[in-house]
Coordinates of C-alpha atoms and ligand atoms in Angstrom, one line a residue:
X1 CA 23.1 -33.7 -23.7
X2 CA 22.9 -29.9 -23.3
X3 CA 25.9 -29.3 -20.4
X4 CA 23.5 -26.9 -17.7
X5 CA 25.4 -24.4 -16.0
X6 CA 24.1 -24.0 -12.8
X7 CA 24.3 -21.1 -10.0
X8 CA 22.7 -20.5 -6.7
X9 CA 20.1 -17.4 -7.0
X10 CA 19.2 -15.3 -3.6
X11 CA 15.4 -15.9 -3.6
X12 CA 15.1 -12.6 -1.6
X13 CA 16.9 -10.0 -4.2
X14 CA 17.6 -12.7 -7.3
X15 CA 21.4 -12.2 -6.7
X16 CA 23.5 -14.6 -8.4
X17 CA 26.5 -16.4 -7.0
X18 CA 28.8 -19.4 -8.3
X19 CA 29.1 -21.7 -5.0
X20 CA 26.3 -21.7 -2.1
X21 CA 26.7 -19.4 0.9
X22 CA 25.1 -19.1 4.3
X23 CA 24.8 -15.2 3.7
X24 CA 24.0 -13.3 0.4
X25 CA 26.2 -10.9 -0.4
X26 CA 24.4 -8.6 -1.8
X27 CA 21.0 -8.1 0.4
X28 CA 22.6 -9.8 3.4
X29 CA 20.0 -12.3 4.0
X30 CA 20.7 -15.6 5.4
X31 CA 19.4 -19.1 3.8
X32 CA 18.3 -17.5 0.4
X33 CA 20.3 -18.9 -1.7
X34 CA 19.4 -21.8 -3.7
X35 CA 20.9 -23.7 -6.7
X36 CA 19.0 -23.0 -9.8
X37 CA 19.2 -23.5 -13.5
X38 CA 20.3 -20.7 -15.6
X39 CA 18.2 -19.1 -17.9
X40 CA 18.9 -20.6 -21.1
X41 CA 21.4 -18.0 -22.8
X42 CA 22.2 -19.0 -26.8
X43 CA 23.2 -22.2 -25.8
X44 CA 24.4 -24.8 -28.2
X45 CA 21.1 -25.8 -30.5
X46 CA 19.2 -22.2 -29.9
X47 CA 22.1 -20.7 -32.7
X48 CA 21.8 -16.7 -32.2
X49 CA 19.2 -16.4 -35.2
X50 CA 20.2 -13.3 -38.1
X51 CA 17.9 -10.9 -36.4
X52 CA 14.3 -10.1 -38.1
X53 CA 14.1 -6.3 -39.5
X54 CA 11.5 -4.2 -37.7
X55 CA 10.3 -0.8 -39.3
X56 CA 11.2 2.3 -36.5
X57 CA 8.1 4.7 -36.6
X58 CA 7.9 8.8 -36.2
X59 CA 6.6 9.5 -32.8
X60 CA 3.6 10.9 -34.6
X61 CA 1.3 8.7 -35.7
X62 CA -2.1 7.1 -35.0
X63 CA -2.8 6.3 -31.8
X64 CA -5.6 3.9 -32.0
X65 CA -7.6 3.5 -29.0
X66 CA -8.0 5.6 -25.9
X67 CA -4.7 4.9 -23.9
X68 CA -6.0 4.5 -20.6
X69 CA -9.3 2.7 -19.9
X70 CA -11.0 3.2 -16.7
X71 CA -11.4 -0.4 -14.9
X72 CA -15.2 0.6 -13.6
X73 CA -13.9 0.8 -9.7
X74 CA -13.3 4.2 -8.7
X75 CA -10.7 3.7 -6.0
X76 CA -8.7 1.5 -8.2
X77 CA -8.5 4.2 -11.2
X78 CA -7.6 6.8 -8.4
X79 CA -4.8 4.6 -7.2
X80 CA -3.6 4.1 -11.2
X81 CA -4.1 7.4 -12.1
X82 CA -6.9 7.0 -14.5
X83 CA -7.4 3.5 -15.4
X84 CA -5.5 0.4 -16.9
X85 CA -2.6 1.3 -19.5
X86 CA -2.3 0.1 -22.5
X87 CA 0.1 -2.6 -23.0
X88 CA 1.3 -2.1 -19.2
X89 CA 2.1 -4.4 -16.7
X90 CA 0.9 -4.3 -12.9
X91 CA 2.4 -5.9 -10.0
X92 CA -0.8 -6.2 -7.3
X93 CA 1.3 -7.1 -4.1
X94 CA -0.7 -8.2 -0.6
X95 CA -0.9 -10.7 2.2
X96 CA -2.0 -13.6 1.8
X97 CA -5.9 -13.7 2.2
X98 CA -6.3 -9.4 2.0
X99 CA -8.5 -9.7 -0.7
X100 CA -6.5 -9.3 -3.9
X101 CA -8.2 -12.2 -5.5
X102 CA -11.6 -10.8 -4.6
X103 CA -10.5 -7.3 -6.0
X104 CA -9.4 -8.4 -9.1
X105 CA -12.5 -10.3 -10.5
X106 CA -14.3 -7.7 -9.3
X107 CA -12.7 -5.3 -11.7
X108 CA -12.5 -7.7 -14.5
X109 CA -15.8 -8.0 -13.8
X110 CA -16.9 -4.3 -14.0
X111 CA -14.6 -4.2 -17.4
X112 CA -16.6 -7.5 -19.0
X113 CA -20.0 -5.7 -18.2
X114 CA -18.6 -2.7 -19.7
X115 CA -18.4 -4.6 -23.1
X116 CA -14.5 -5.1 -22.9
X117 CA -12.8 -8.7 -23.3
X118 CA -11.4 -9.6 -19.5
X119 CA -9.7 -12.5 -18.6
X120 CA -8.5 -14.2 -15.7
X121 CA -5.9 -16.5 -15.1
X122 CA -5.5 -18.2 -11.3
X123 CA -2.9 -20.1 -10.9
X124 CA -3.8 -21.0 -7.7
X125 CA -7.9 -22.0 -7.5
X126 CA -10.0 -24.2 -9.7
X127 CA -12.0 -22.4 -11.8
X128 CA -15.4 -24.0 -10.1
X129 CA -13.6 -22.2 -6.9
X130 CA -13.1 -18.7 -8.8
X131 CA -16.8 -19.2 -9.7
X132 CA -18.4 -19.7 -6.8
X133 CA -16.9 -16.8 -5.4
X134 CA -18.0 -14.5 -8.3
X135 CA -21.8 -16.1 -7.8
X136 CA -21.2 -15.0 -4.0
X137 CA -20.2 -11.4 -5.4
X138 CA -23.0 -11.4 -7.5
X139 CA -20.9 -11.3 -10.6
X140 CA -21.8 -14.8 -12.6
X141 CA -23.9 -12.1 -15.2
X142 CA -20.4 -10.6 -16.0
X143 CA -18.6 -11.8 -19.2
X144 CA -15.2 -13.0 -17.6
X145 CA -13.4 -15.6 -19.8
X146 CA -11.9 -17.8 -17.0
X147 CA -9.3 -20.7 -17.0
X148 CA -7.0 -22.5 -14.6
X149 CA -3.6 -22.5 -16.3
X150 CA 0.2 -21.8 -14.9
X151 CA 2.1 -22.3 -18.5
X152 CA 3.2 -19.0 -19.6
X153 CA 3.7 -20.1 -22.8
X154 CA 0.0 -21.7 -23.3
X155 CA -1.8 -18.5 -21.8
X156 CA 0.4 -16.5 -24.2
X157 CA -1.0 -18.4 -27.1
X158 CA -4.7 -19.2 -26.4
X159 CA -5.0 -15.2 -25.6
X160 CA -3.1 -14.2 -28.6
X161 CA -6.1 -15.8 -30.9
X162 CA -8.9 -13.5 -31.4
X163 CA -9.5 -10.2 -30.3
X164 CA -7.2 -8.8 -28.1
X165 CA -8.0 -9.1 -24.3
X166 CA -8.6 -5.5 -22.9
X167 CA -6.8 -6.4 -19.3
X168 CA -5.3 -10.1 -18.1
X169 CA -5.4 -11.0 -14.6
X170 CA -2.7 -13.5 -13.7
X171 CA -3.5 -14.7 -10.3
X172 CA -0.6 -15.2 -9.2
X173 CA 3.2 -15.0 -10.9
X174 CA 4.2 -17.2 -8.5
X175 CA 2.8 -20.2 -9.6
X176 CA 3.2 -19.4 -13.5
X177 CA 6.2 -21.2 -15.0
X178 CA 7.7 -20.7 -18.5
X179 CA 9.1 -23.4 -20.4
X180 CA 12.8 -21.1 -21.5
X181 CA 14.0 -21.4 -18.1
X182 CA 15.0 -24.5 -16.5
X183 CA 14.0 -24.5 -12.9
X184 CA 11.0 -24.9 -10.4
X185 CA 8.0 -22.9 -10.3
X186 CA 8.1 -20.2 -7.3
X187 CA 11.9 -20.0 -7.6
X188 CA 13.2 -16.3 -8.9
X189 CA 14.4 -17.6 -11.7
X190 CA 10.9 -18.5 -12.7
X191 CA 9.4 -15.8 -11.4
X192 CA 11.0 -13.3 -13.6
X193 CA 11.1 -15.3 -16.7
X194 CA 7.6 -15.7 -16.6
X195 CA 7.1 -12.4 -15.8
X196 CA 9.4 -11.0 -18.9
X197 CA 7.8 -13.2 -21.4
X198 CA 4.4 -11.8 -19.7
X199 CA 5.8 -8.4 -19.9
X200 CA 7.0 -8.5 -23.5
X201 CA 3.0 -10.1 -24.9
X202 CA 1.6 -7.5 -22.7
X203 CA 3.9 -5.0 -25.0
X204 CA 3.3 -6.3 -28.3
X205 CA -0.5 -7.1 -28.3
X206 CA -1.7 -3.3 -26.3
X207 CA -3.1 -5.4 -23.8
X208 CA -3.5 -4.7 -19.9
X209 CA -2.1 -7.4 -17.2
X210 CA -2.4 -7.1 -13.8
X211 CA 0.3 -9.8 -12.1
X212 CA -0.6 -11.0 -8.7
X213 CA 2.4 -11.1 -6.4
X214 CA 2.4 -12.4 -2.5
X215 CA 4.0 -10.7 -0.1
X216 CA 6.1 -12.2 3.0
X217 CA 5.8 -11.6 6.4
X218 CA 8.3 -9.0 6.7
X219 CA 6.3 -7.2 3.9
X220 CA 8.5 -7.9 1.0
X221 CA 7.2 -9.2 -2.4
X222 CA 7.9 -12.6 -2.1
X223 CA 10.7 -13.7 -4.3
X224 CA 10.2 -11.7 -7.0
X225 CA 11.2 -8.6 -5.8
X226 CA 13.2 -8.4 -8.9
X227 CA 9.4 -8.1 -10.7
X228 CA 9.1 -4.5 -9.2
X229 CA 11.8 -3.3 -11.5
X230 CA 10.7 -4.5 -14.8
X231 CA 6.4 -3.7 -14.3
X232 CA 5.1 -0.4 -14.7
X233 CA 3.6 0.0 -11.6
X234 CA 3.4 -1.5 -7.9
X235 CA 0.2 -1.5 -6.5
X236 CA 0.5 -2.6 -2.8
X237 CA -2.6 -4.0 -0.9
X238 CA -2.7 -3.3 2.5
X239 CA -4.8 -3.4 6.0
X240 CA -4.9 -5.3 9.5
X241 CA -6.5 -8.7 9.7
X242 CA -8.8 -7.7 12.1
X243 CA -10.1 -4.6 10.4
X244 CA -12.7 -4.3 7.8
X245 CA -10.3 -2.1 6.1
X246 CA -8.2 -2.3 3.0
X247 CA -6.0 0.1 1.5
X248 CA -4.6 0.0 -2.1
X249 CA -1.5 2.3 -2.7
X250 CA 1.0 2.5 -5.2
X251 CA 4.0 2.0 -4.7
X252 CA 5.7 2.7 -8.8
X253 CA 3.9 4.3 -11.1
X254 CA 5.0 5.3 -14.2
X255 CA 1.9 6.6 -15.7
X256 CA 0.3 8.2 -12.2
X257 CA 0.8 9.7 -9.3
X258 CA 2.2 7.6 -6.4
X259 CA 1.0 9.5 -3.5
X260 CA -2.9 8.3 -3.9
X261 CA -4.6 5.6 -1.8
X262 CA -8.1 3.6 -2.5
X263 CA -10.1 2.5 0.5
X264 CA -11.9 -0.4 0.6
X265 CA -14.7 -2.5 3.4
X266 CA -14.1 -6.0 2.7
X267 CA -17.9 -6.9 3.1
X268 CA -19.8 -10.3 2.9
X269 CA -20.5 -9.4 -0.1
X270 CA -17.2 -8.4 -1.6
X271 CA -15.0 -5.3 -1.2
X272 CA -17.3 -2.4 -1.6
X273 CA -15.7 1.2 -2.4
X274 CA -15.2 4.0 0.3
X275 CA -15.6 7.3 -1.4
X276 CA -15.4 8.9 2.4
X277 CA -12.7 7.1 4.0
X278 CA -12.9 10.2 6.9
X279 CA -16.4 9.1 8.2
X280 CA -15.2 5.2 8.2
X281 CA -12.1 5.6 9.9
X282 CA -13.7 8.3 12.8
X283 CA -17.0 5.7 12.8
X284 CA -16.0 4.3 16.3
X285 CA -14.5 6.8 18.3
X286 CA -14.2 6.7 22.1
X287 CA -15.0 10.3 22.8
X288 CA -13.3 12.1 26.3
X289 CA -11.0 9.5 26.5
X290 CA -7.4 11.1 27.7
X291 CA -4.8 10.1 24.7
X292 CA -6.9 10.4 21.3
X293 CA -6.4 13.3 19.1
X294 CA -7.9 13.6 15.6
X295 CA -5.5 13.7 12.8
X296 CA -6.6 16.1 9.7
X297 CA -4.3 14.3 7.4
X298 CA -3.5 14.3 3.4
X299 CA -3.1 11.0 1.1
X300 CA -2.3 12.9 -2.4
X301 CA -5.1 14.7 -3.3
X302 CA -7.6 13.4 -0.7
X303 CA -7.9 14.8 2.5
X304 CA -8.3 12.3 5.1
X305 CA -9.2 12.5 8.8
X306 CA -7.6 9.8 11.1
X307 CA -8.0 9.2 15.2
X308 CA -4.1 8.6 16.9
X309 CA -4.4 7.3 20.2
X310 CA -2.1 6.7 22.9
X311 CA -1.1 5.4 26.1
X312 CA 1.9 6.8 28.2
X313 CA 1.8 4.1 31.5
X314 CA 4.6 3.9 34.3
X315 CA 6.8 1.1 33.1
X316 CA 8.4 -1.6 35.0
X317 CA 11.3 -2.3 33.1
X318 CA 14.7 -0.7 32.9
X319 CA 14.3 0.0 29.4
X320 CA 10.8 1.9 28.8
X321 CA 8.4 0.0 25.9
X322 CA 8.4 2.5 22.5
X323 CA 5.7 0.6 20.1
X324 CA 4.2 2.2 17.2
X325 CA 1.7 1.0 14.8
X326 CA 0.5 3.0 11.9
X327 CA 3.1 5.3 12.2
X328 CA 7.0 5.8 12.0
X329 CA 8.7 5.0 15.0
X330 CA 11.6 6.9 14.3
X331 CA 8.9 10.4 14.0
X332 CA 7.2 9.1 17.6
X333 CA 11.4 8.8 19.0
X334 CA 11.5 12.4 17.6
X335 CA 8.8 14.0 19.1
X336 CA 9.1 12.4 22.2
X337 CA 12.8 13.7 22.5
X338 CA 11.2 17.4 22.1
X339 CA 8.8 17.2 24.7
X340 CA 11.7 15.8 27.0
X341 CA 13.9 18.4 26.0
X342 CA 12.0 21.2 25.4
X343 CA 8.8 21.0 27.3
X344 CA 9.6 19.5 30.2
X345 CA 7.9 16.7 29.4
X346 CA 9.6 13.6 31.0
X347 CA 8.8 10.4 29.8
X348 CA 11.8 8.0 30.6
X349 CA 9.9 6.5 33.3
X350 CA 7.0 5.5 31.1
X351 CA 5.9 2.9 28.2
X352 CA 4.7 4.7 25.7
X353 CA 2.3 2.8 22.8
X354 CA 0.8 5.0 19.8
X355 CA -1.5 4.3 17.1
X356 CA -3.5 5.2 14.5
X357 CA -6.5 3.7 14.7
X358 CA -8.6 1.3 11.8
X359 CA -5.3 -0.1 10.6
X360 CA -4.3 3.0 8.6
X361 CA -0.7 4.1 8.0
X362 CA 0.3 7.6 8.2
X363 CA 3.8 8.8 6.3
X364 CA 3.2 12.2 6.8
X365 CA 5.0 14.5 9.0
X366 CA 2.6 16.8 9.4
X367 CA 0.7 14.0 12.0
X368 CA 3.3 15.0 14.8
X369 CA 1.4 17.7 16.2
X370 CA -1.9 15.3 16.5
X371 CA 0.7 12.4 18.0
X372 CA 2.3 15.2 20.3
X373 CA -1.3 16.0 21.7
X374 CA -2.5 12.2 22.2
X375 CA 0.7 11.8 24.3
X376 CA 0.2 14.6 26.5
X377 CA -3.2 13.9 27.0
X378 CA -2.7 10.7 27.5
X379 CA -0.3 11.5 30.3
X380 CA -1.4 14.5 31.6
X381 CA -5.2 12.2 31.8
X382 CA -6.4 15.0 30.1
X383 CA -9.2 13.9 26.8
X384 CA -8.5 16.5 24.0
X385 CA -11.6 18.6 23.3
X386 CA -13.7 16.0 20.9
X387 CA -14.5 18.2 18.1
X388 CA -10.6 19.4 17.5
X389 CA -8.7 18.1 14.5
X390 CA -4.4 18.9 15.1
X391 CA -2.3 18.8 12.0
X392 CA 1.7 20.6 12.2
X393 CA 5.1 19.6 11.7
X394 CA 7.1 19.4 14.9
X395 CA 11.0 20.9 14.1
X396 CA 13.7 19.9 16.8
X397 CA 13.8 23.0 18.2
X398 CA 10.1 22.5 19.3
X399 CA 8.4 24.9 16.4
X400 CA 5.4 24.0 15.2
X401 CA 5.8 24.2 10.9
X402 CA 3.4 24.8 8.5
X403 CA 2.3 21.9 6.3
X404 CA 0.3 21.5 2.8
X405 CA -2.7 21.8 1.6
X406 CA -3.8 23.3 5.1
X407 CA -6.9 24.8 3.7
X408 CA -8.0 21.0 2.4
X409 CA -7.5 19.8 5.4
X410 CA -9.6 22.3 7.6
X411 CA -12.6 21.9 4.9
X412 CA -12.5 18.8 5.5
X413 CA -12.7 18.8 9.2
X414 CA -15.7 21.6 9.0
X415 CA -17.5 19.3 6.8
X416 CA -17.4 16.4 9.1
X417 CA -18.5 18.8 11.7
X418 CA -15.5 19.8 13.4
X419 CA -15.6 23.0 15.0
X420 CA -11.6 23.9 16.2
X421 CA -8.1 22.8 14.9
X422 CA -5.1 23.4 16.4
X423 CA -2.5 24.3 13.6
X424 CA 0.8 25.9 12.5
X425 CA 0.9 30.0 12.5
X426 CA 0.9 30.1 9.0
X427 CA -2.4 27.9 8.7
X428 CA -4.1 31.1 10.5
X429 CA -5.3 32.7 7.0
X430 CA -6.0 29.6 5.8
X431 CA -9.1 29.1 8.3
X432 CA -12.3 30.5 8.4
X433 CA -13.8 28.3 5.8
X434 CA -17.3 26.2 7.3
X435 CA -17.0 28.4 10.7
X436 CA -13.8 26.1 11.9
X437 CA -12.4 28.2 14.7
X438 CA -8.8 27.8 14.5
X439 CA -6.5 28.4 17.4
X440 CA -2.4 28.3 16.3
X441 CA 0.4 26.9 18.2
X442 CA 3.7 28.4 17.5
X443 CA 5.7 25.9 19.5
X444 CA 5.0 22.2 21.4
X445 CA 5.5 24.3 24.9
X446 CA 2.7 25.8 24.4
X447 CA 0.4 23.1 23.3
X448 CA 1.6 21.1 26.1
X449 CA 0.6 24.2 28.4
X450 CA -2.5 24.2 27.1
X451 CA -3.6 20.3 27.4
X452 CA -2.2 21.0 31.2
X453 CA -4.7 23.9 31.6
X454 CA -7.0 22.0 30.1
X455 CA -7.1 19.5 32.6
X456 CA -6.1 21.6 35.5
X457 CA -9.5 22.9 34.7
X458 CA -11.7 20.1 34.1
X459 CA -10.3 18.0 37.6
X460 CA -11.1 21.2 39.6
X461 CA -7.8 21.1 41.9
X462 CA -7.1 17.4 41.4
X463 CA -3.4 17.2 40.6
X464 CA -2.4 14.6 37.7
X465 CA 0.4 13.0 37.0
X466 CA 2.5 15.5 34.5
X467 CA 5.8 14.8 36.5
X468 CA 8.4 17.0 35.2
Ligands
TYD1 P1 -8.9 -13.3 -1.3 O1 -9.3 -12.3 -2.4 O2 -8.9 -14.7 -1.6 O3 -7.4 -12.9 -0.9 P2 -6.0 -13.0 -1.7 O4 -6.3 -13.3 -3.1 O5 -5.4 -11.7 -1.4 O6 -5.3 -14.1 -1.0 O7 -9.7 -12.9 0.0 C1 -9.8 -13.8 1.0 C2 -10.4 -13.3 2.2 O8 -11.5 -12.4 2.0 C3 -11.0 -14.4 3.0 O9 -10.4 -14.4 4.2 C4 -12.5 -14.2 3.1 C5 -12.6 -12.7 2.7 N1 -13.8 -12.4 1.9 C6 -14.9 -11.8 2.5 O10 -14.8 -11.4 3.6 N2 -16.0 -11.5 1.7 C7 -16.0 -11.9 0.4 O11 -17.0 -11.6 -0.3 C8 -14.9 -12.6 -0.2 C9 -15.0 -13.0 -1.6 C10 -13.8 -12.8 0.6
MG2 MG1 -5.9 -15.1 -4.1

């Protein structure tokens, strides 16, 4: 009998340690360790072979095919940067149930009609399951080769036969298992074996594959976050149960840009594209409510226009309520320090909620001018004028920066039929294009001032409740 070493693996980083422990040592979280056979190194009866010769190759040479090949669905090639790699591997991370599954035989889908070879592998549903949803998509037409299989080793050899596959959908990496390492399917161990051996067919035979990976509910990648460092990009699918919405981003891309998002509407019928994410996320806006301001944001090269809303109420608690959703709550502790210390703005008596409405997430800076004016307004009872989009990046000293790609932004905004932004000094030459009036804020005093004014003027003598 082979002697098995054993260990105990974190199954939240993939550390190993020699005995078990409450705590891992090396991502500090508790009860994630768990005793696991070791990936088989040369052990007695595998004899380290000679080693076969390989040729090394000039980097110039033929190169066969078109490297990238566009998967058919427009927001997916903008998320990868063109289309599917040759010979690259994909991690497609989500929540349970947020549509990955749906996504990806849709693409495989588009790829079969375009006269490609597609497979998919699900781990995880039947394959009269997988087809009933494809008839429900209106997809049964499409030439998907389909089977329900979990052996790595059995997938690599029925798709090495014939020609090779274009892309390989492997739904999901945590239920494949590979027969070189010796423990249970799920565990890390497994995880990333099956994932290398995935990784090195995917190498060797040019072809695409596309591994599905779950994510937990603190939004890591389920076990394998070890995966994220050996695929060649990390697409992460996000949105808010109760929204229609979904949002593909990347997260690692080696071949692309990571900055790019994809919008999707999951639909009865499937997830259908948004090429205007703007018009879908401003669809249900409450207009002249106090505490919504529009957002003229940027995700790469797409400009994108995003409603933040909030509500600044006297709290009852010794400790006032800060939540955020959509946004960084660090950024929303920052700008509501400046209007406390610089505009006279106090808020220590009151909860104070933001977010950004249709379950998008902002990362940019350049929203805190548009989350300055929602709190304001929101405070001062004060609605923002509706046709005003805000962009600006609010310093510590209470400046208002300039951002990028200003002049995107405001085209965007006059084509959607806004008629002002408020925006940095240095946006001022920027403006002009679609007949945007722009006024400029030099510093968060004055915007404040001017949503005060604003409803100074609008209440007629009414005094409201900007204490401070
Ligand atoms: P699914 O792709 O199975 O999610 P994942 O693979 O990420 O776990 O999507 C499941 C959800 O999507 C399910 O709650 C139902 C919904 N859905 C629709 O609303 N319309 C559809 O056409 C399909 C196929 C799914
Ligand atoms: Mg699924």
């Amino acid at each position: 009998m082979s002697k098995r070493s054993l260990s105990f693996i974190c199954q939240n980083c993939g550390a190993a340690a020699s005995r078990w422990q409450g705590k891992c040592e090396a991502c500090g979280e508790w009860n994630t360790l768990a005793q696991e056979g070791d990936e088989r190194p040369a052990g007695p009866g595998r004899k380290a072979s000679k080693g076969r010769l390989f040729a090394l190759e000039p980097l110039t040479g033929e190169a066969h095919d078109a490297p990238r090949l566009p998967s058919g669905v427009a927001e997916l090639d903008r998320v990868t940067g063109g289309g599917f790699v040759r010979g690259s591997v994909l991690l497609m991370a989500g929540d349970p149930g947020i549509g990955k599954s749906t996504l990806l035989i849709q693409a495989t889908a588009a790829l079969a009609r375009s006269g490609h070879r597609a497979v998919y592998i699900s781990g995880e549903e039947a394959v009269a399951q997988v087809r009933l949803r494809a008839e429900r998509l209106g997809l049964r037409d499409a030439a998907v080769e389909l089977a329900a299989e979990t052996s790595v080793e059995d997938i690599i050899a029925t798709l090495s036969e014939g020609k090779v596959p274009r892309l390989i959908v492997i739904d999901s990496i945590q239920t494949m298992w590979t027969e070189l390492v010796e423990s249970a399917p799920g565990t890390v161990t497994q995880v990333r074996g099956s994932a290398q051996a995935l990784i090195r067919f995917a190498k060797k035979s040019g072809a695409a594959i596309i591994l599905v990976g779950h994510v937990t509910k603190d939004g890591q990648i389920a076990g394998p976050r070890v995966v994220e460092h050996m695929v060649d990009a990390v697409l992460s699918f996000e949105g808010e149960g109760s929204h229609q919405f979904r949002i593909l981003r990347a997260v690692k891309n080696r071949f692309g840009p990571t900055d790019e998002i994809g919008v999707f509407e999951m639909t009865g019928a499937g997830l259908r594209e948004v090429a205007n994410p703007s018009e879908l996320f401003l669809s249900e806006r409450d207009l002249g409510t106090p505490g919504t301001a529009v957002f003229a944001g940027m995700e790469g090269t797409r400009p994108l226009l995003v409603e933040i809303q909030a509500l600044v109420a006297p709290t009852s608690l010794g400790t006032p309520r800060r939540a955020v959703v959509g946004w960084d709550p660090s950024r929303l502790s920052m700008v509501l320090a400046v209007l406390e210390a610089h505009c006279g703005v106090k808020l220590g008596g009151h909860d104070v909620y933001l977010n950004v409405a249709g379950g998008m997430r902002i990362q940019e800076p350049a929203a805190d001018l548009a989350a300055a004016a929602a709190l304001v307004s929101s405070l001062a009872n004060s609605p923002l004028p509706a046709d005003a989009v805000y962009f600006g990046e609010v310093s510590l000293s209470g400046a208002i920066r300039p951002v990028a790609q200003a002049a995107a932004r405001l085209k965007e905004a006059a084509k959607l039929g806004f008629t002002r932004a408020v925006v940095p000094e240095a946006a001022k030459s920027e403006t002009g294009e679609g007949g945007l009036k722009a006024s400029t804020v030099a510093n968060l005093t004055h915007l404040v001032a001017d949503i005060a004014a604003l409803g100074k003027t609008r209440t007629a003598g009414k005094t409201h409740g900007q204490d401070g």
